Coordinates of C-alpha atoms and ligand atoms in Angstrom, one line a residue:
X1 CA 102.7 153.4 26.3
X2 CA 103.6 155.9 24.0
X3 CA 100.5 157.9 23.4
X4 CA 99.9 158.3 27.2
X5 CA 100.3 161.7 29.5
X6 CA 103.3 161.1 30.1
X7 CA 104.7 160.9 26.8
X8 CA 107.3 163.7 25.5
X9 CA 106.6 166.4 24.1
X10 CA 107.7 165.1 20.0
X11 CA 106.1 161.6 20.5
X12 CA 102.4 163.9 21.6
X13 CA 103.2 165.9 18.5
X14 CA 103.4 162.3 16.5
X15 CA 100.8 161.1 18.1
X16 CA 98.4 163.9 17.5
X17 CA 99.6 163.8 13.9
X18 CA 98.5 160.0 13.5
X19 CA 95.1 160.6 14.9
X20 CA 94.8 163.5 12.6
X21 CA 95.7 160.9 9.6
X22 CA 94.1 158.1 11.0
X23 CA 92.2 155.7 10.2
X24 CA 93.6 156.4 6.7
X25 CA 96.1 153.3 6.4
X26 CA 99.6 154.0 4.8
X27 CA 99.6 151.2 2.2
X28 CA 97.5 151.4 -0.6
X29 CA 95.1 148.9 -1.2
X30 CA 91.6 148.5 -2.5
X31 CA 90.6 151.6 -0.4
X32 CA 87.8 151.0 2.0
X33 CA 85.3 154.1 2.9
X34 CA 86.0 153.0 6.8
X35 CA 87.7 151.1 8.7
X36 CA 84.7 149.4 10.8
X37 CA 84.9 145.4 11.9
X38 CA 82.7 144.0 11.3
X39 CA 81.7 145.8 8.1
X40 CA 78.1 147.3 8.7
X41 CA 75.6 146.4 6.2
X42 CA 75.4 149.6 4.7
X43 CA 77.4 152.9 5.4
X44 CA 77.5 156.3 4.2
X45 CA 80.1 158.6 5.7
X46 CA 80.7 162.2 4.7
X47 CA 84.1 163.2 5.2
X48 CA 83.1 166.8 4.5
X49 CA 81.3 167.1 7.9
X50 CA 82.5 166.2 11.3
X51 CA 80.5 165.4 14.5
X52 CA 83.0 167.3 17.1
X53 CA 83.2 166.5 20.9
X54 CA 83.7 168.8 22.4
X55 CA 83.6 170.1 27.2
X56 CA 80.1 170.9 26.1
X57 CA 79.4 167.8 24.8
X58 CA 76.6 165.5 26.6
X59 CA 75.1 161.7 26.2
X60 CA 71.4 161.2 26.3
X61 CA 69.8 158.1 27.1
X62 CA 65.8 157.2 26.6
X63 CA 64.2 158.2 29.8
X64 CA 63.7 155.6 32.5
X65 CA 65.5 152.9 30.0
X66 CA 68.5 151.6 32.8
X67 CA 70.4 149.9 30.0
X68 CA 70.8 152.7 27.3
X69 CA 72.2 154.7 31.1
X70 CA 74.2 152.0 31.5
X71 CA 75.8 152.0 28.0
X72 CA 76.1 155.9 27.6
X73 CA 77.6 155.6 31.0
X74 CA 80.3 153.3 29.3
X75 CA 80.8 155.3 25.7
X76 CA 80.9 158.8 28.3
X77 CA 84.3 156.4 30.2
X78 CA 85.8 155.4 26.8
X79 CA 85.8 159.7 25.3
X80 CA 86.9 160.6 28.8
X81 CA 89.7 158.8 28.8
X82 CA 91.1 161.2 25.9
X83 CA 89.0 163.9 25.7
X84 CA 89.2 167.1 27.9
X85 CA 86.4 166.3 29.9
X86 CA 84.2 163.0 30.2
X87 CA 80.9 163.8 28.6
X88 CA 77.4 164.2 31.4
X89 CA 75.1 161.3 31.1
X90 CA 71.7 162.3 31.5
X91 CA 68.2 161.3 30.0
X92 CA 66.4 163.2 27.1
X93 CA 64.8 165.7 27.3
X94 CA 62.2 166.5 25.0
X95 CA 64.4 169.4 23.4
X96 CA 67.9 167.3 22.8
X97 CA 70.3 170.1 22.8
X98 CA 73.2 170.4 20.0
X99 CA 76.0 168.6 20.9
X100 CA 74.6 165.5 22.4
X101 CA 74.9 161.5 21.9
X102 CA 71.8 160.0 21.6
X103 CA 71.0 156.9 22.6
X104 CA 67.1 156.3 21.9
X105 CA 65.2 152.5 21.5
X106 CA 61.8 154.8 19.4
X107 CA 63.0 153.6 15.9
X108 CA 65.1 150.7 13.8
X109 CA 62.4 148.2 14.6
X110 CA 62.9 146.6 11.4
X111 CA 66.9 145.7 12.1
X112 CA 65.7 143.4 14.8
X113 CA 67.1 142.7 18.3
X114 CA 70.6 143.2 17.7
X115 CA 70.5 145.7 14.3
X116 CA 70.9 149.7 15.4
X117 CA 71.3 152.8 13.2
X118 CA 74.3 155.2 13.6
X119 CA 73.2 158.7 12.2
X120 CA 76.0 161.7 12.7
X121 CA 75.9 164.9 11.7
X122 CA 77.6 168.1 13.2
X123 CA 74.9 169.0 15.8
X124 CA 74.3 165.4 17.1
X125 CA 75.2 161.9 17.0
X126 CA 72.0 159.3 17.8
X127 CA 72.0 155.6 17.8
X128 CA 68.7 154.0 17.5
X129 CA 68.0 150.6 18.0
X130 CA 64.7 148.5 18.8
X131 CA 66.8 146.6 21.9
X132 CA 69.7 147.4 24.3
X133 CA 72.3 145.1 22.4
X134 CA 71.5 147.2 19.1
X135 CA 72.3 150.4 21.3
X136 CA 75.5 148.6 22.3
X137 CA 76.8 147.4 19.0
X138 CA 75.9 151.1 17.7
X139 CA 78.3 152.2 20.9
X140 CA 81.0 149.6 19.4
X141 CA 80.7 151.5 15.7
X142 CA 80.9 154.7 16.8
X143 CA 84.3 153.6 19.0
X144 CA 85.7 152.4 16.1
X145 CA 84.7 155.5 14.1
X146 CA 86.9 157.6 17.0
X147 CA 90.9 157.7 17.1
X148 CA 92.5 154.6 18.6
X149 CA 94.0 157.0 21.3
X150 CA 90.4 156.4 23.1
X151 CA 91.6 153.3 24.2
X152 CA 94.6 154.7 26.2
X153 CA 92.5 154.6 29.9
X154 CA 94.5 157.4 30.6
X155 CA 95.8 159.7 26.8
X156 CA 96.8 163.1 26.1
X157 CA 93.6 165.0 25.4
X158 CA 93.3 165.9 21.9
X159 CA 90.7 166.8 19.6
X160 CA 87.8 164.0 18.8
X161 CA 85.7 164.0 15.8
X162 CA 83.8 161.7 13.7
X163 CA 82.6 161.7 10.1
X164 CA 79.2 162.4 9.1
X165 CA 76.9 159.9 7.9
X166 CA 74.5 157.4 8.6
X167 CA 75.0 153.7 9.3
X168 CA 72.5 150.9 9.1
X169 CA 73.4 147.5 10.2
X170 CA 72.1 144.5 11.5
X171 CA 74.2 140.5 12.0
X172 CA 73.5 138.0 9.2
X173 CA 73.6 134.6 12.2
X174 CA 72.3 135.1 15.6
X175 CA 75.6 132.6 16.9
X176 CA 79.0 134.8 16.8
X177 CA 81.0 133.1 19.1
X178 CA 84.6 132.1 20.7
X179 CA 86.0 129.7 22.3
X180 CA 88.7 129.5 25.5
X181 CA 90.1 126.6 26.3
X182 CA 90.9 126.7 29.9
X183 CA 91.0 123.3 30.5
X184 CA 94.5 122.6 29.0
X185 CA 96.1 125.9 30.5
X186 CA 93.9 127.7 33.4
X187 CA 93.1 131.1 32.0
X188 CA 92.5 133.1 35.3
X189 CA 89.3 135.3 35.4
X190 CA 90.9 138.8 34.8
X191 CA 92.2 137.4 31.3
X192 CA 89.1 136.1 29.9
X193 CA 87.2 139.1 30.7
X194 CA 89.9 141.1 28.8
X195 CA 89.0 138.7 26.1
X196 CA 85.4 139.1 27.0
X197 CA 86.0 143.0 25.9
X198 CA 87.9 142.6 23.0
X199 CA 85.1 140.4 21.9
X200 CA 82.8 143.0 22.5
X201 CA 84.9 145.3 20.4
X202 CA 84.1 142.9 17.6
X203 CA 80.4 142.4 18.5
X204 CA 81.0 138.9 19.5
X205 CA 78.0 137.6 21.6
X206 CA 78.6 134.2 22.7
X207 CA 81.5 133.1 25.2
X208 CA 82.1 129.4 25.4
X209 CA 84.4 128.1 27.7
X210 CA 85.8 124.2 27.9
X211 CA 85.7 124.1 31.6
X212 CA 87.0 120.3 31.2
X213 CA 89.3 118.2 29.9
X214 CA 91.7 115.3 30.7
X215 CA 94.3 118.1 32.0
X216 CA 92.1 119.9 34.4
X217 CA 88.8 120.6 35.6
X218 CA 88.5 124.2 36.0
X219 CA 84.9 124.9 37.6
X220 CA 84.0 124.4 41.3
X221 CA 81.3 121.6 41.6
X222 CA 80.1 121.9 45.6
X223 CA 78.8 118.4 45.3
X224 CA 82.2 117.1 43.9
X225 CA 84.3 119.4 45.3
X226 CA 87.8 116.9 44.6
X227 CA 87.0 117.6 40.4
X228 CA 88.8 121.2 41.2
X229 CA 90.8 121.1 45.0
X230 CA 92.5 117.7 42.9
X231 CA 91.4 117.1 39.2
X232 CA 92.0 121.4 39.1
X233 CA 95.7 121.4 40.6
X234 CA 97.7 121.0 37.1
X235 CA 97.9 121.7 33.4
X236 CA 99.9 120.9 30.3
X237 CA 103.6 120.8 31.0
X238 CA 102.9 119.8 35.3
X239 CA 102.2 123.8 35.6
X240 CA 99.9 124.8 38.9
X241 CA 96.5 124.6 37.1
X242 CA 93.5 126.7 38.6
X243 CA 89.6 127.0 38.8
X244 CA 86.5 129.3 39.3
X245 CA 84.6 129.2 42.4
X246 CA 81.1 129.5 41.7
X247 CA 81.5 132.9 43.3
X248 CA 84.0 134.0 40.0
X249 CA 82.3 132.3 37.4
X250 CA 79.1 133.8 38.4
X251 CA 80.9 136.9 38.3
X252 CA 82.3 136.0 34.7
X253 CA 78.7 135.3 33.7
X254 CA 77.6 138.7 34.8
X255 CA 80.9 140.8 33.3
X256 CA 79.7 138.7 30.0
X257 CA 76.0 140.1 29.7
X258 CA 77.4 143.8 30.6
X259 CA 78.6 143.6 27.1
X260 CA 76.0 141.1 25.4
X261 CA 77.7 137.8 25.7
X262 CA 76.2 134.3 26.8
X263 CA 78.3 132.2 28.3
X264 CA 78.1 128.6 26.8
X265 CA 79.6 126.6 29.4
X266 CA 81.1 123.0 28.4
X267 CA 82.1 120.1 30.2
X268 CA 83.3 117.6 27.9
X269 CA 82.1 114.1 28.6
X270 CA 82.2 111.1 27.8
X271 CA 85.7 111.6 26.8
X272 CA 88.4 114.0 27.8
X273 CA 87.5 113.1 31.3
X274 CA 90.8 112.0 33.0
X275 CA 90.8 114.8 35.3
X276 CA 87.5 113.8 36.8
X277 CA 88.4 110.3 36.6
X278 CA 91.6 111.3 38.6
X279 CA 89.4 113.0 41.7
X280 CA 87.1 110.2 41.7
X281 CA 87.9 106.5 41.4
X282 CA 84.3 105.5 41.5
X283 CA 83.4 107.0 38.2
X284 CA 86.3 104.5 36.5
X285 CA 85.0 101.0 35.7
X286 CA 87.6 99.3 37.6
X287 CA 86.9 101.8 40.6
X288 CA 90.8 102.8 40.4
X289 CA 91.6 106.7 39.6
X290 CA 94.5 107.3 37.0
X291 CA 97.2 109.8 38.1
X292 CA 96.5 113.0 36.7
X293 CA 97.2 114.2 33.3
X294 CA 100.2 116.5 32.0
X295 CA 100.4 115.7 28.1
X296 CA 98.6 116.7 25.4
X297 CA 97.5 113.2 23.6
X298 CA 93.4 113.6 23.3
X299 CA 91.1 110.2 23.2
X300 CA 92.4 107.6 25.8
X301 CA 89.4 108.7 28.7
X302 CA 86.1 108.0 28.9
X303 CA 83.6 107.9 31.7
X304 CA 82.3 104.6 32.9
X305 CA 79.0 104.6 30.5
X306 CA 77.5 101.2 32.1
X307 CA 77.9 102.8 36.0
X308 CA 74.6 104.5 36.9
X309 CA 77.0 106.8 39.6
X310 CA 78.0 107.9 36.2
X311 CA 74.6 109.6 35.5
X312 CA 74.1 110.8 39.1
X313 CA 77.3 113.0 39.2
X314 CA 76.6 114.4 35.2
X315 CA 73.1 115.3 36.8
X316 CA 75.0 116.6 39.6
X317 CA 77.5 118.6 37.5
X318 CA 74.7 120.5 35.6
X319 CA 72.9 121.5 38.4
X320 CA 75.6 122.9 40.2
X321 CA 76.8 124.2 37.1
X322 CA 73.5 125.8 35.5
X323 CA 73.2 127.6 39.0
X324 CA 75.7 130.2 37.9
X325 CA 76.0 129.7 34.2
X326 CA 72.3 131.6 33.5
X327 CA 72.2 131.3 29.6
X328 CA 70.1 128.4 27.9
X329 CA 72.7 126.6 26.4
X330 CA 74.8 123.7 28.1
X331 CA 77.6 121.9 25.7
X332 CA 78.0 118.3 26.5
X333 CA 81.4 118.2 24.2
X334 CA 80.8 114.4 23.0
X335 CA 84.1 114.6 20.8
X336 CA 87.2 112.4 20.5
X337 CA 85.9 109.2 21.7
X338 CA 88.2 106.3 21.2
X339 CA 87.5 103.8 24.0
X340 CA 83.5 102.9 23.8
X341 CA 81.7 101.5 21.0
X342 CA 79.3 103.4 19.2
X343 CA 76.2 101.8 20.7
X344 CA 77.5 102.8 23.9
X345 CA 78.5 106.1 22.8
X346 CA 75.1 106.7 21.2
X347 CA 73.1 105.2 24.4
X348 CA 75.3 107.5 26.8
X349 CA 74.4 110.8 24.4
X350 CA 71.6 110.1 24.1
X351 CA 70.6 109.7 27.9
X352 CA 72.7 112.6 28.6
X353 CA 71.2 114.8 26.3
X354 CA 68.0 114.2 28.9
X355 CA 69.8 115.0 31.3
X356 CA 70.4 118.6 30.5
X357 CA 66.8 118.9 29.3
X358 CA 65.4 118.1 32.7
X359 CA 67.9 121.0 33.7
X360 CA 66.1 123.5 31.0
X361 CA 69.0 123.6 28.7
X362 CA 69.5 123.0 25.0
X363 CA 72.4 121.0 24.1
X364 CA 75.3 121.7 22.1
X365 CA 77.5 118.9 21.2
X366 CA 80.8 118.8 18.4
X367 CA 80.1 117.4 15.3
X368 CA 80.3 113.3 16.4
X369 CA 77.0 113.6 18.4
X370 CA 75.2 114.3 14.9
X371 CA 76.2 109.8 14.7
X372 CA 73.4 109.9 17.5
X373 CA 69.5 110.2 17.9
X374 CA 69.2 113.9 18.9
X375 CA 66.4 116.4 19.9
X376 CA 65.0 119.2 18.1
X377 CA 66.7 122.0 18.6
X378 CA 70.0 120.2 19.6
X379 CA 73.2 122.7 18.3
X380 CA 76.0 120.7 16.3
X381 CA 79.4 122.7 16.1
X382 CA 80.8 121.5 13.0
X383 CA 84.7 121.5 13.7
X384 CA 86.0 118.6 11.7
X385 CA 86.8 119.5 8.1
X386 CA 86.5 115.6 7.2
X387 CA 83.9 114.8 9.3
X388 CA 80.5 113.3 8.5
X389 CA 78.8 115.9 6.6
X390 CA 75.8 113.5 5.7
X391 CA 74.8 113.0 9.5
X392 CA 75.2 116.6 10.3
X393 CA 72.9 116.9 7.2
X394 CA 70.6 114.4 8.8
X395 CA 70.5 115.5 11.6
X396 CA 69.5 118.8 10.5
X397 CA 66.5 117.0 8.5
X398 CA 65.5 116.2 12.1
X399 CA 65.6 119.7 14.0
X400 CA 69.2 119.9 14.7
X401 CA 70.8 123.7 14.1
X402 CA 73.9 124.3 13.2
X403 CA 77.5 126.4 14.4
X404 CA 80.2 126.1 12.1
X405 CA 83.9 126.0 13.4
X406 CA 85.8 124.5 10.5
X407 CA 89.0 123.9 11.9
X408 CA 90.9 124.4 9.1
X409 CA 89.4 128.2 8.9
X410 CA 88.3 128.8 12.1
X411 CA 90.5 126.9 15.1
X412 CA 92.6 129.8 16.0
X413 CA 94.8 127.5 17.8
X414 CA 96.0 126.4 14.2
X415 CA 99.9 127.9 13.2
X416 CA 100.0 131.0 10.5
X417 CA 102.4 130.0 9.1
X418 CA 105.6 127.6 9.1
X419 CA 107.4 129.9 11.6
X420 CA 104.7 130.3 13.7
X421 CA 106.5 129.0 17.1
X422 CA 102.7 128.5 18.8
X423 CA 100.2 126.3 18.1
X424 CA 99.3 123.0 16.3
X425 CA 98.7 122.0 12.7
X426 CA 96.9 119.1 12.4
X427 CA 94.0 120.7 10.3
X428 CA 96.8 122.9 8.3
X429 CA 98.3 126.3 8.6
X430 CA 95.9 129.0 8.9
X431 CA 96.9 132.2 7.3
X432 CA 95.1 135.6 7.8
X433 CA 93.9 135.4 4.7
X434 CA 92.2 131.6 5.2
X435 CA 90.5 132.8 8.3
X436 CA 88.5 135.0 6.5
X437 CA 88.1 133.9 3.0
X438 CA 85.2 131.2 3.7
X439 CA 81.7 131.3 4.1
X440 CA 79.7 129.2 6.4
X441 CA 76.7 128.6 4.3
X442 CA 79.4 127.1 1.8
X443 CA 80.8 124.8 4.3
X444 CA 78.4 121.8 4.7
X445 CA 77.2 120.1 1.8
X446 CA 73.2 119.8 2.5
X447 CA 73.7 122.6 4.9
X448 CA 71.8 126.5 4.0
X449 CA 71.7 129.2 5.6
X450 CA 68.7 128.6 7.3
X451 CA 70.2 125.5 9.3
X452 CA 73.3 127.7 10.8
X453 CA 72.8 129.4 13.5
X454 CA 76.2 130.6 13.4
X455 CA 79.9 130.7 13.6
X456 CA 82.8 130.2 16.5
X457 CA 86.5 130.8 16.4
X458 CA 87.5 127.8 19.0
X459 CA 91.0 128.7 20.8
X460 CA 92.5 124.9 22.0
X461 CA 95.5 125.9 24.8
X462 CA 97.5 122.7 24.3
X463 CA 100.7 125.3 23.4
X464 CA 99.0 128.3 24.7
X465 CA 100.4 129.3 28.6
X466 CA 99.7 133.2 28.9
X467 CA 97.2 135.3 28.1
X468 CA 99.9 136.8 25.7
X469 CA 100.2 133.7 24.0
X470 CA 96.1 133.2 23.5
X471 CA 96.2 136.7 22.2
X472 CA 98.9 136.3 19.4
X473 CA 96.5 133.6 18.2
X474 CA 93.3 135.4 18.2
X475 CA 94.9 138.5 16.6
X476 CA 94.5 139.6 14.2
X477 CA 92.4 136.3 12.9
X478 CA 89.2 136.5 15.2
X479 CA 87.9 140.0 13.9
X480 CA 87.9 138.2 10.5
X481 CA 85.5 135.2 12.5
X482 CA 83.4 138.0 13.9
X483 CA 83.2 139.8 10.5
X484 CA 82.5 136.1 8.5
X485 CA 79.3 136.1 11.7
X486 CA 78.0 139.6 11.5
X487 CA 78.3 141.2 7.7
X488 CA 76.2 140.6 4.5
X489 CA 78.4 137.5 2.5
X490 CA 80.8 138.0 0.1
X491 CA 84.6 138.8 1.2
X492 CA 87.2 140.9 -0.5
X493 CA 90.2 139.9 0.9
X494 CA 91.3 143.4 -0.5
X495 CA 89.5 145.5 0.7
X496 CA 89.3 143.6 4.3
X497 CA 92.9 143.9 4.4
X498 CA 93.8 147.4 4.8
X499 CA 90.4 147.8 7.4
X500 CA 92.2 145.0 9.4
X501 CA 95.4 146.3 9.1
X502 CA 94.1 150.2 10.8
X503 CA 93.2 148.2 13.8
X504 CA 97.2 148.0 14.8
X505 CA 96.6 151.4 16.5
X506 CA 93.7 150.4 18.5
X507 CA 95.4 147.3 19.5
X508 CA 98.6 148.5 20.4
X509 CA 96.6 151.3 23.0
X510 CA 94.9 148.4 24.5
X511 CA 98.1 146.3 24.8
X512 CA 96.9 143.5 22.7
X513 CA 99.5 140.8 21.8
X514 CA 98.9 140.4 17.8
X515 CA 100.5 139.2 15.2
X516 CA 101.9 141.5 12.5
X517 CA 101.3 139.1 9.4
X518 CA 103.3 140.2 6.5
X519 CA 100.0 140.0 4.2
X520 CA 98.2 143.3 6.5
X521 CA 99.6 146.6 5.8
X522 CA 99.7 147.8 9.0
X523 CA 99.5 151.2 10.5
X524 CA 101.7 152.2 13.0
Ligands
LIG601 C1 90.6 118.7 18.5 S1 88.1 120.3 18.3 C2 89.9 118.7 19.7 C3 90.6 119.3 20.9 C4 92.0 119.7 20.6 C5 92.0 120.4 19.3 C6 93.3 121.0 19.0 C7 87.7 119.1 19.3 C8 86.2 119.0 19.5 N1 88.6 118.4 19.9 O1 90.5 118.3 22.0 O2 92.4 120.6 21.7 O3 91.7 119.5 18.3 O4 93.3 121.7 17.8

């Protein structure tokens, strides 16, 4: 950690001198105004005027409002962990003293639930926003708008500033998600809520997790308690697998919403099953249980549509699950299915699709259930470039909304490049550059705006073991996937290069994993 207290005295002089410099990137390039990610919708920064924190600086939240406390409390930890002193958080008085971080929901109405202003000038910073998640992502701005060093939990205090200006921003889709896959390798709970913050960073606000798949079932089930104490035990490769006790996902769930993220959770049926189908031979047709599953072929499971047991233990499974997953979405998976017809595919959507109503959810399924009768307000996540963009269209006509995870653009799982020594490639190699280059309302033919709800960056763990590994994926690509979710269309590759490329610092003082691609110019 070079930037912490206990570096040397030369490497604090270096790194004072980079946060002096910083976020102006070394290599030339079409030269933003700022290096925020996602870009806001509009910003004017003043770099002849500076917003100084300073011991005497304080954070004010809206009287009696628990959540702006909650977030000042957060943006006082992140300056204290660099500055001299961590900043007082108290409510506002009616005479805001100079000096202070404001934090007010009286104003910026009109950028909606999740939209915020950023005004800074020397005496005061204040974010406005008409909801708590507006004060949030305003926090999320103004962190980027501070040296990287803040993200050292424990830095040399140095000076902190920010530029002047004012800031007005709001997401273009509502949906601006990511994906784990923690089916194929566990991912244990302390990693994904260090991807749960580094989403935040980004202003990412949906989490969805494949909690099943033929490798492993990975969430505790009281009524079926064999899916996770057997069908949980492995992973690709024969590895120990894992799970979460309802305990730790509810915990998940809660560490999510802190920071404005739904959890989506998904259990994949009626294929990708063979770890449930392992735990319980009375869900197989022929009542006999495979032997678990350590390879990475997909499409060879299914559950035993024609059973009713079949029904009882998905009805089961949602209960139990919905219990600690609180958002309103449930994702039924539906993909891959090689070994049913498509009358009985359709027939077993279709009755499963009631199944999570009943429960209060709305479904999400990947792009095959669009081949099936759905309900209004059913979610489709797009994923396969070639797949059928006339039923996904037609099923639109009828109520369906869209997500849009184009796997050749979007599956993070994907290699860079032909070196890239992690990963898969059967949509293509996804460079830096094709991650971000693309536009959602482009994707779909019959598909507008108005039918997407939004974007997700799935993150498949066939190859992935570590949370190092799942981080050299995501990194740099998934910034570019929140940026494609949040800001007005129309990319400059550019331009978004060297504001991708000024996040190295920032990553590198909160130890994330990333991959240097050749085509960034990164700061050191
Ligand atoms: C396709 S995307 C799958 C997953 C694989 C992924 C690997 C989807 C709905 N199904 O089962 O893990 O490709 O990229």
């Amino acid at each position: 950690m070079p930037c912490t207290r206990s570096a040397s005295p030369a490497l604090v002089l270096a790194c004072l001198m980079l946060a002096a410099f910083w976020p102006m990137p070394r290599t030339a390039g079409a030269q933003p105004a700022h290096a925020i990610i996602p870009a806001p919708v509009r910003a004017e920064l003043d770099a002849g005027a500076r917003f100084e924190i300073t011991p005497e600086t304080t954070v004010r939240y809206e009287p009696g409002n628990a959540e702006a406390a909650r977030i000042g409390v957060f943006l006082a930890g992140l300056i204290g962990n660099t500055a001299e002193t961590t900043p007082a958080v108290l409510p506002a008085e009616a005479e805001i003293p100079a000096g202070s971080i404001v934090l007010t929901t009286q104003g910026a109405a009109a950028l909606g639930d999740e939209g915020y202003t950023l005004t800074i000038t020397p005496e005061r910073v204040t974010v406005q926003a008409a909801a708590p998640a507006g004060l949030f992502y305003g926090v999320q701005t103004l962190r980027q708008l501070l040296p990287p060093a803040l993200e050292y939990t424990a830095a040399f205090p140095q000076p902190l500033w920010v530029p002047a200006g004012r800031i007005e921003d709001r997401p273009r889709f509502a949906w601006r998600g990511a994906m784990l896959d923690v089916a194929r390798h566990f991912l244990g709970p302390d990693d994904v809520k260090r991807y749960i913050d580094l989403m935040a960073l980004y202003k990412l606000n949906r989490l969805h997790l494949h909690l099943s798949d033929d490798q492993g079932w990975r969430i505790e089930i009281p009524s079926w308690p064999n899916l996770t104490t057997y069908g949980g035990s492995t992973e690709v490769g024969g590895h120990p697998g894992g799970y979460y006790t309802q305990a730790a996902f509810a915990d998940l769930v809660r560490y999510a919403r802190e920071r404005y993220i739904t959890v989506v959770p998904e259990i994949d049926v009626p294929g990708h099953i063979n770890a449930a189908l392992a735990a319980y031979p009375e869900l197989n047709c022929d009542d006999a249980a495979p032997p678990l599953y350590t390879g990475t072929e997909v499409g060879f499971s299914s559950l035993c549509v024609e059973k009713e047991i079949t029904y009882r233990f998905f009805d089961d499974v949602v209960r139990d699950l919905v219990a600690v997953a609180e958002g309103p979405y449930f994702h039924i998976g539906g993909d891959e299915v090689e070994t049913l017809s498509a009358e009985q595919y359709a027939r077993f959507i279709e009755r499963v699709q009631g199944i999570v109503a009943a429960h209060g959810k709305q479904v999400v399924g990947w792009d095959e259930v669009a081949e099936t009768d759905l309900r209004p307000g059913t979610l489709v996540q797009h994923w396969r470039p070639d797949g059928s963009q006339e039923a996904i269209a037609e099923a639109v006509a009828h109520g369906a909304r869209v997500i849009v995870s184009p796997a050749n653009r979007a599956y993070l799982d994907m290699k860079y490049d032909s070196t890239t020594v992690l990963g898969l490639q059967w949509a293509g190699l996804v460079s830096v550059h094709d991650a971000y280059t693309w536009d959602p309302a482009d994707e779909i033919d019959g598909v507008g705006e108005d039918a997407i709800i939004g974007v997700e960056a799935p993150l498949w763990s066939e190859t992935l073991g570590t949370r190092a590994d799942f981080e050299f994926m995501a990194f740099p690509r998934l910034p570019g996937i929140a940026e494609i979710g949040w800001s007005p269309p129309g990319r400059d590759w550019s331009e978004y290069r060297v504001r991708l490329g000024a996040h190295a610092p920032r990553w590198v003082a909160l130890g994330v994993n990333f991959y240097r691609a050749p085509s960034v110019p990164w700061v050191e």
